[in-house]
GROMACS .gro file of C-alpha atoms in nm:
model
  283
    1UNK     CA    1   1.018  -0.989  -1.317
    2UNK     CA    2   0.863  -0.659  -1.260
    3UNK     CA    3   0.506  -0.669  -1.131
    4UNK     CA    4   0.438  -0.297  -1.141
    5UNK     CA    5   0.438  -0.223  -1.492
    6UNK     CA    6   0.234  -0.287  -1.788
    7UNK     CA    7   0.023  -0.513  -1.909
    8UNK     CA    8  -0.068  -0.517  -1.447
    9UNK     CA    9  -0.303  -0.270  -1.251
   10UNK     CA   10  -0.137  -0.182  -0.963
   11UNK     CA   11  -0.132   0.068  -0.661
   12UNK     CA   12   0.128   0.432  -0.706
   13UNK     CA   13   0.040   0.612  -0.461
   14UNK     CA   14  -0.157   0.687  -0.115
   15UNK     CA   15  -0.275   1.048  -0.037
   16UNK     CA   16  -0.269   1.043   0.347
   17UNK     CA   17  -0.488   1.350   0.602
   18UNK     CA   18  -0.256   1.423   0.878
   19UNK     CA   19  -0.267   1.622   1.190
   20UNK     CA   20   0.045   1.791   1.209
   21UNK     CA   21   0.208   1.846   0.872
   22UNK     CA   22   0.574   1.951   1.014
   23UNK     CA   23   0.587   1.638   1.260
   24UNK     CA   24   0.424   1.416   0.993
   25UNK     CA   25   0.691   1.474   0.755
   26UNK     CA   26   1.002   1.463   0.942
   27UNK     CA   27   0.922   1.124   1.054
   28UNK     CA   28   0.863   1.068   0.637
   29UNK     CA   29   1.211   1.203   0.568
   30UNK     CA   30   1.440   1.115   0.913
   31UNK     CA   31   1.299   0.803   0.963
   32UNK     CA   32   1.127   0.654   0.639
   33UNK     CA   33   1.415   0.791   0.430
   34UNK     CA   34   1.185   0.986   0.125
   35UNK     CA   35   1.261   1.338   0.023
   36UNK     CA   36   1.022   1.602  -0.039
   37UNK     CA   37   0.911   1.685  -0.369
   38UNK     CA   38   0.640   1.931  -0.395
   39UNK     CA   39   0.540   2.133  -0.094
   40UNK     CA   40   0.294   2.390   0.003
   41UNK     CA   41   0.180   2.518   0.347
   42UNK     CA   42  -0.055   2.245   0.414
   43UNK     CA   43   0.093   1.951   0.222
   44UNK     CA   44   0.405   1.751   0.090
   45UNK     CA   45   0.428   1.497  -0.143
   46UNK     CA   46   0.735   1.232  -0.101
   47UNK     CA   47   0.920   1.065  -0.340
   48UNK     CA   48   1.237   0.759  -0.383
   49UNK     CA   49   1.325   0.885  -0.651
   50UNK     CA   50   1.266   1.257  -0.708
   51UNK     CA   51   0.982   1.219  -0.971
   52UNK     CA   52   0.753   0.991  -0.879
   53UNK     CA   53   0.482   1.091  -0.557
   54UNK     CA   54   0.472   0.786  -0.308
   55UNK     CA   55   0.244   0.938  -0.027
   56UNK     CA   56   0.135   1.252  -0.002
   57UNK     CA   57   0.061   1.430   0.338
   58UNK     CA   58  -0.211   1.673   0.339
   59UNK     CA   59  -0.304   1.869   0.667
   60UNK     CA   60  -0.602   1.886   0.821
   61UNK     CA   61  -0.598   2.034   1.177
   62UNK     CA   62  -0.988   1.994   1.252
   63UNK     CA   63  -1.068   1.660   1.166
   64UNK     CA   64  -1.103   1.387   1.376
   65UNK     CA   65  -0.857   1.044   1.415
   66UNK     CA   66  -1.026   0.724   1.248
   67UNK     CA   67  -1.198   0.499   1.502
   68UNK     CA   68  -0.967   0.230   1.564
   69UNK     CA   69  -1.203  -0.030   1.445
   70UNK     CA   70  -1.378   0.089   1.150
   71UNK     CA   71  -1.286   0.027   0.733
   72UNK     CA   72  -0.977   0.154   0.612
   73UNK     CA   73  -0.594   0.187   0.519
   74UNK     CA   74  -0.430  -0.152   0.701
   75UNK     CA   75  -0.072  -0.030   0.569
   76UNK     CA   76   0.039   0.069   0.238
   77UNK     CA   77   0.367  -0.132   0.177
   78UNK     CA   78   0.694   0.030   0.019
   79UNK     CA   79   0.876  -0.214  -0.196
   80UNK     CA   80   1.288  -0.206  -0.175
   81UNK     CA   81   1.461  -0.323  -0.457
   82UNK     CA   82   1.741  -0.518  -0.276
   83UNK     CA   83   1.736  -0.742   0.036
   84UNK     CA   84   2.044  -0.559   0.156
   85UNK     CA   85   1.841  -0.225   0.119
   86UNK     CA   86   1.606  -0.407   0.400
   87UNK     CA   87   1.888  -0.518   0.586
   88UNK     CA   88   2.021  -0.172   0.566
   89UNK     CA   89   1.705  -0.043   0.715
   90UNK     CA   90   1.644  -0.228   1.005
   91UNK     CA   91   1.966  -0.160   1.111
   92UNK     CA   92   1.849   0.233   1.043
   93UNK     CA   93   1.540   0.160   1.246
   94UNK     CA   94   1.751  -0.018   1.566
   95UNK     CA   95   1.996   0.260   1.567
   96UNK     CA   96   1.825   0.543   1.611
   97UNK     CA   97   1.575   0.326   1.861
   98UNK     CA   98   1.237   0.328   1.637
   99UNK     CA   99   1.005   0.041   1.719
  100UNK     CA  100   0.906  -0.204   1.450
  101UNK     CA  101   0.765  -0.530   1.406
  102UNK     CA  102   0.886  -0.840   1.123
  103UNK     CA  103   0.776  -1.134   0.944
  104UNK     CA  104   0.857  -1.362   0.699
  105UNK     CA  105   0.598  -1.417   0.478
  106UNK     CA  106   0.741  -1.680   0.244
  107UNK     CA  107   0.702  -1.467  -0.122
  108UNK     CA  108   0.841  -1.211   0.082
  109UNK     CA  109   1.025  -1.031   0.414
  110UNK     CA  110   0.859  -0.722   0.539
  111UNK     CA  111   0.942  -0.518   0.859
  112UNK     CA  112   0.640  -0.309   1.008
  113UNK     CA  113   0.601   0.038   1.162
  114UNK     CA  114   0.371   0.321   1.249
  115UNK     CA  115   0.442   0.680   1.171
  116UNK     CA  116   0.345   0.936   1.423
  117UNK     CA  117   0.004   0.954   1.405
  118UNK     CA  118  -0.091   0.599   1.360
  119UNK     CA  119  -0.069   0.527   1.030
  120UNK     CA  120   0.088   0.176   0.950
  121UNK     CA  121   0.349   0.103   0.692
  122UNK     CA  122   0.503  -0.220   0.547
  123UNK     CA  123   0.877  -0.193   0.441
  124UNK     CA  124   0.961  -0.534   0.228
  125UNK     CA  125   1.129  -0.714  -0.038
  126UNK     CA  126   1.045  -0.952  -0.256
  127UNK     CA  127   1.185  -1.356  -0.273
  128UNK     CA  128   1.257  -1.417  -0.660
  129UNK     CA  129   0.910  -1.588  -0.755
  130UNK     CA  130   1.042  -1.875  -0.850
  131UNK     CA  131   1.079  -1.948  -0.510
  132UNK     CA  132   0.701  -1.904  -0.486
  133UNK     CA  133   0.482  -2.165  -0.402
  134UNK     CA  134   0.172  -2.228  -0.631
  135UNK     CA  135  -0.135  -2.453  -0.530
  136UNK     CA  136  -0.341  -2.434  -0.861
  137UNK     CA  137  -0.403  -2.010  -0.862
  138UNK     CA  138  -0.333  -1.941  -0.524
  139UNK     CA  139  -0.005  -1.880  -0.370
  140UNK     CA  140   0.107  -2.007  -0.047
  141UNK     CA  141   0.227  -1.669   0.198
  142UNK     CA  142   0.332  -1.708   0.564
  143UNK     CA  143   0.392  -1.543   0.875
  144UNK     CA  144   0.724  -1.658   1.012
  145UNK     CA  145   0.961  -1.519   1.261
  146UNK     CA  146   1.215  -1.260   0.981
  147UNK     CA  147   1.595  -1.445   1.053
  148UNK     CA  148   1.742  -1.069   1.170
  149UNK     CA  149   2.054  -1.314   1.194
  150UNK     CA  150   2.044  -1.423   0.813
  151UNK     CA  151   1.955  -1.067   0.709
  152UNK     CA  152   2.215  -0.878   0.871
  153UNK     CA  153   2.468  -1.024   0.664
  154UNK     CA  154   2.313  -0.841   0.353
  155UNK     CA  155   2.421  -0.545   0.529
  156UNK     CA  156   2.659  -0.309   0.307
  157UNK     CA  157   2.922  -0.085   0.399
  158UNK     CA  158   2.768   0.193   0.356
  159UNK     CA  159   2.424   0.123   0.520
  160UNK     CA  160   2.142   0.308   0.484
  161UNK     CA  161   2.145   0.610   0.252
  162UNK     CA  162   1.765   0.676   0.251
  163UNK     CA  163   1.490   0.546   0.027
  164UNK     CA  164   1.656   0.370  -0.229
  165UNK     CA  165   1.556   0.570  -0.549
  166UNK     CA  166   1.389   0.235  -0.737
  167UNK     CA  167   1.141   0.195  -0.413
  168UNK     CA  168   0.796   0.201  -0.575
  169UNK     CA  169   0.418   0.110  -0.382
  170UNK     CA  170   0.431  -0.238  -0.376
  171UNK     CA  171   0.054  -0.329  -0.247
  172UNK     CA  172  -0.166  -0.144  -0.008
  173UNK     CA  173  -0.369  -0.379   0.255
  174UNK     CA  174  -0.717  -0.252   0.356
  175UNK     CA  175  -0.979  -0.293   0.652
  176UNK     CA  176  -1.306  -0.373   0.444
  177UNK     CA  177  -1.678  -0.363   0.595
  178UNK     CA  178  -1.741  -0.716   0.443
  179UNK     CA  179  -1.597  -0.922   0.215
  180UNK     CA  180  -1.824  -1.003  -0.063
  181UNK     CA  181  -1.913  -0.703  -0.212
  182UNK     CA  182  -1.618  -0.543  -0.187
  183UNK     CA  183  -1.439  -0.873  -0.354
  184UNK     CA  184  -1.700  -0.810  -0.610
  185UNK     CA  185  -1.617  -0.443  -0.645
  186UNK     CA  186  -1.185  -0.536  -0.666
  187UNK     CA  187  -1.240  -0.845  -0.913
  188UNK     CA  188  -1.545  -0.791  -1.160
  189UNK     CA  189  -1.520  -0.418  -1.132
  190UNK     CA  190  -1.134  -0.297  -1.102
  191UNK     CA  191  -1.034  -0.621  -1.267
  192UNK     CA  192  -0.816  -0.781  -1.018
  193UNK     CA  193  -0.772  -1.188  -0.985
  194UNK     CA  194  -0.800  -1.378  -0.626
  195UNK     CA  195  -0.415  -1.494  -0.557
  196UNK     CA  196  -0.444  -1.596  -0.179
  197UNK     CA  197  -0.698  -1.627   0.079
  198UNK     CA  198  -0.694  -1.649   0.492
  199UNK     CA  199  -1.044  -1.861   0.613
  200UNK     CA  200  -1.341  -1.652   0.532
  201UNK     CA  201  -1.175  -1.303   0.701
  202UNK     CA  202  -0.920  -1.162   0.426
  203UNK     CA  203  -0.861  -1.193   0.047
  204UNK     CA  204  -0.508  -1.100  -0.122
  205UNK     CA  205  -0.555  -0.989  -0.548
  206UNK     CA  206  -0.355  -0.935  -0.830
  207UNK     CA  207  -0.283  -0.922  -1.223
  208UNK     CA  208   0.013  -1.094  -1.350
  209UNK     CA  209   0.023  -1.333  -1.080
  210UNK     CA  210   0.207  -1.128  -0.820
  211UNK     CA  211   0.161  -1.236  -0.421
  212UNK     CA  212  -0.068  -0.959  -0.418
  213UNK     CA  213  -0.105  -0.571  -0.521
  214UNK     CA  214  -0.370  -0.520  -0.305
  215UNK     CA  215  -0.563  -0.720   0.002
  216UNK     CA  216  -0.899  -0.638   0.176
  217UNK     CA  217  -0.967  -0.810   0.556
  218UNK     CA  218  -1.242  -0.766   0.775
  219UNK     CA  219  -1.022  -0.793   1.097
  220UNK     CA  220  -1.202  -0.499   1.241
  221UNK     CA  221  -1.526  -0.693   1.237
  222UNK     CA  222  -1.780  -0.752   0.985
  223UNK     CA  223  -1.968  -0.428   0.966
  224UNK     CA  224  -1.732  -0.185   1.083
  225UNK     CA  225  -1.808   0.164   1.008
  226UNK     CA  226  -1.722   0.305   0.629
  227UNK     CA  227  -1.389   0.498   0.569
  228UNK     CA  228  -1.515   0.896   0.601
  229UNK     CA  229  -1.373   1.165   0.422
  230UNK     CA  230  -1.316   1.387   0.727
  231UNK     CA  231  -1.111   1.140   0.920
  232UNK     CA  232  -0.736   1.160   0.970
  233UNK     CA  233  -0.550   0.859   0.793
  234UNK     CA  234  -0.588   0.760   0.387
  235UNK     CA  235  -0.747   1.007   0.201
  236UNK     CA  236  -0.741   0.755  -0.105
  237UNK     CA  237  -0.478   0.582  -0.308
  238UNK     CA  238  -0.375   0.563  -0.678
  239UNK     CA  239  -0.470   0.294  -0.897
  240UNK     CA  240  -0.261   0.296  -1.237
  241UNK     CA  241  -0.418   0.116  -1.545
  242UNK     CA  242  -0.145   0.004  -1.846
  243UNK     CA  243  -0.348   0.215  -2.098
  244UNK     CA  244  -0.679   0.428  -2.194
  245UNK     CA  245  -0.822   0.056  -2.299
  246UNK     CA  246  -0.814  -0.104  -2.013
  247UNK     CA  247  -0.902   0.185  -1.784
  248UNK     CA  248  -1.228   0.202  -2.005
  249UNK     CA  249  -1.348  -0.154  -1.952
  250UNK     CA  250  -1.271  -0.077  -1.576
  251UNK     CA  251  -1.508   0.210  -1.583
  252UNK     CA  252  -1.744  -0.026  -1.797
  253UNK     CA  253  -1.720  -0.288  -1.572
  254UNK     CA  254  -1.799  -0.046  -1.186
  255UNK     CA  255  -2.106   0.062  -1.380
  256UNK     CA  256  -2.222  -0.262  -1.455
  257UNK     CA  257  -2.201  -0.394  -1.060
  258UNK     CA  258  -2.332  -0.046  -1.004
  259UNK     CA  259  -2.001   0.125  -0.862
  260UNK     CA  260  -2.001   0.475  -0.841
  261UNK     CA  261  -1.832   0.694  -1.065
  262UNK     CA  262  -1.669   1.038  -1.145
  263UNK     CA  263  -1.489   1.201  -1.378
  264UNK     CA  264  -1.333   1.540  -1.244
  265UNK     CA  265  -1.059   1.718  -1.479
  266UNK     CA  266  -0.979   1.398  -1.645
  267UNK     CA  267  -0.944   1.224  -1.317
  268UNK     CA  268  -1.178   0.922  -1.289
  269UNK     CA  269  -1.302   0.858  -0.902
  270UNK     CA  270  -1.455   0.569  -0.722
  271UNK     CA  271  -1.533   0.453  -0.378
  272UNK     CA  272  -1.521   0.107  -0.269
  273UNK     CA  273  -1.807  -0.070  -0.066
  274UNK     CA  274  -1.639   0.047   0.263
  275UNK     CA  275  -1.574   0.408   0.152
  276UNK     CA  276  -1.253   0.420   0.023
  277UNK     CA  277  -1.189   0.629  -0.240
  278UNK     CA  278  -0.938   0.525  -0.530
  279UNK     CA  279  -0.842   0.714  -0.821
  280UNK     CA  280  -0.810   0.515  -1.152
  281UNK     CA  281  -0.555   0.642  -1.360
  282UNK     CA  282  -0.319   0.535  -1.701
  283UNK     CA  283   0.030   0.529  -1.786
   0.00000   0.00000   0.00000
């Protein structure tokens, strides 16, 4: 079942500011495994598959780093079509001696690293839902110890061969100032459902019953600072819509909770209540 096509809203891309371009994107290509697609002298966009942009890196020499504890990008999370491809790349990430962390998280298994300037990435694949676990609407996700053991034996000959060209954006996890509004903003203005939810401090949404496309957390304390447009890390990430319908009744919908909104050459823009910019687009 594919949860990142139409009738769902989901996440394509993340446009990320970045201190030093030529540093920032050999760690994207050496170590993540994606290969340029467009380039200029101040930014590179990276692809899987040679088509589609999954982060962009844009430089910006004179602005500052994001304070550690303030709203923002948590991780955006690559999605690998085959466990093997996962096993392939932790054994990648031990052999050429890059430090990462792991988890099992029941729907899924996910291995987590930092590229060079801070910016945190989730590399995963998905368990076949019917493994999932349901409780009425929400689904049951865990953070277990990842069995390298059990993993390593998906392992192929050939190992890793970079990026596996079906990798897409799987979900994108954000530092929000509070929780309310902004799960306010995600359900009754972008049109997402709640799937999962840990205590009062984090909320995980979807369409089409997926584990989650996106997930907002207030692990940097209630009130933390807004996301600022000068500050290294996300610039803003992609939202994709299934069609011009649906992306109108979106726009309908942030005007209604009072959301803001802009249209620039086509391109619709909004910010969420902690200052992170998306931009809504269609297939």
């Amino acid at each position: 079942m594919n949860f990142h096509q139409e009738p769902n809203i989901f996440v394509t891309q993340v446009e990320l500011n970045v201190h030093n371009l030529t540093h920032m994107k050999e760690f994207y290509i050496q170590v993540l495994g994606l290969r340029p697609l467009q380039e200029t002298a101040t930014s590179v966009s990276l692809s899987a598959d040679g088509q589609h942009t999954l982060v962009t890196l844009v430089e910006h020499a004179d602005f500052l780093p994001k304070p550690r504890r303030s709203a923002g990008m948590y991780h955006f999370a690559l999605l690998l079509p085959q466990r093997a491809d996962l096993a392939n790349f932790a054994a990648h990430l031990q052999k050429i001696g890059y430090p990462f962390g792991a988890s099992d998280h029941g729907v899924s298994e996910a291995i987590y690293l930092s590229d060079l300037e801070g910016n945190e990435i989730e590399i995963y694949t998905d368990r076949s839902p019917q493994e999932w676990t349901w409780q009425s609407e929400l689904v049951e996700m865990t953070i277990d110890p990842l069995d390298f053991n059990d993993l390593f034996k998906q392992q192929t000959k050939a190992g890793w061969q970079g990026m596996p060209s079906d990798t897409i954006m799987g979900h994108l996890h954000l530092y929000a100032s509070e929780l309310e509004q902004t799960k306010d903003f995600y359900t009754k203005g972008l049109g997402f459902n709640i799937v999962s939810r840990y205590a009062n401090q984090a909320l995980f949404l979807s369409t089409g019953n997926y584990h989650h496309h996106i997930a907002i957390n207030t692990w940097m304390g209630v009130g933390a600072p807004k996301a600022q447009p000068n500050q290294l890390g996300m610039a803003f990430y992609t939202l994709q819509y299934p069609n011009t319908a649906s992306l109108e009744q979106a726009k309908q919908q942030l005007e209604q909770i009072g959301a803001p909104l802009e249209e620039i050459n086509g391109l619709t823009i909004t910010t969420d209540p902690s200052g992170i910019q998306l931009h809504l687009t269609t297939l």
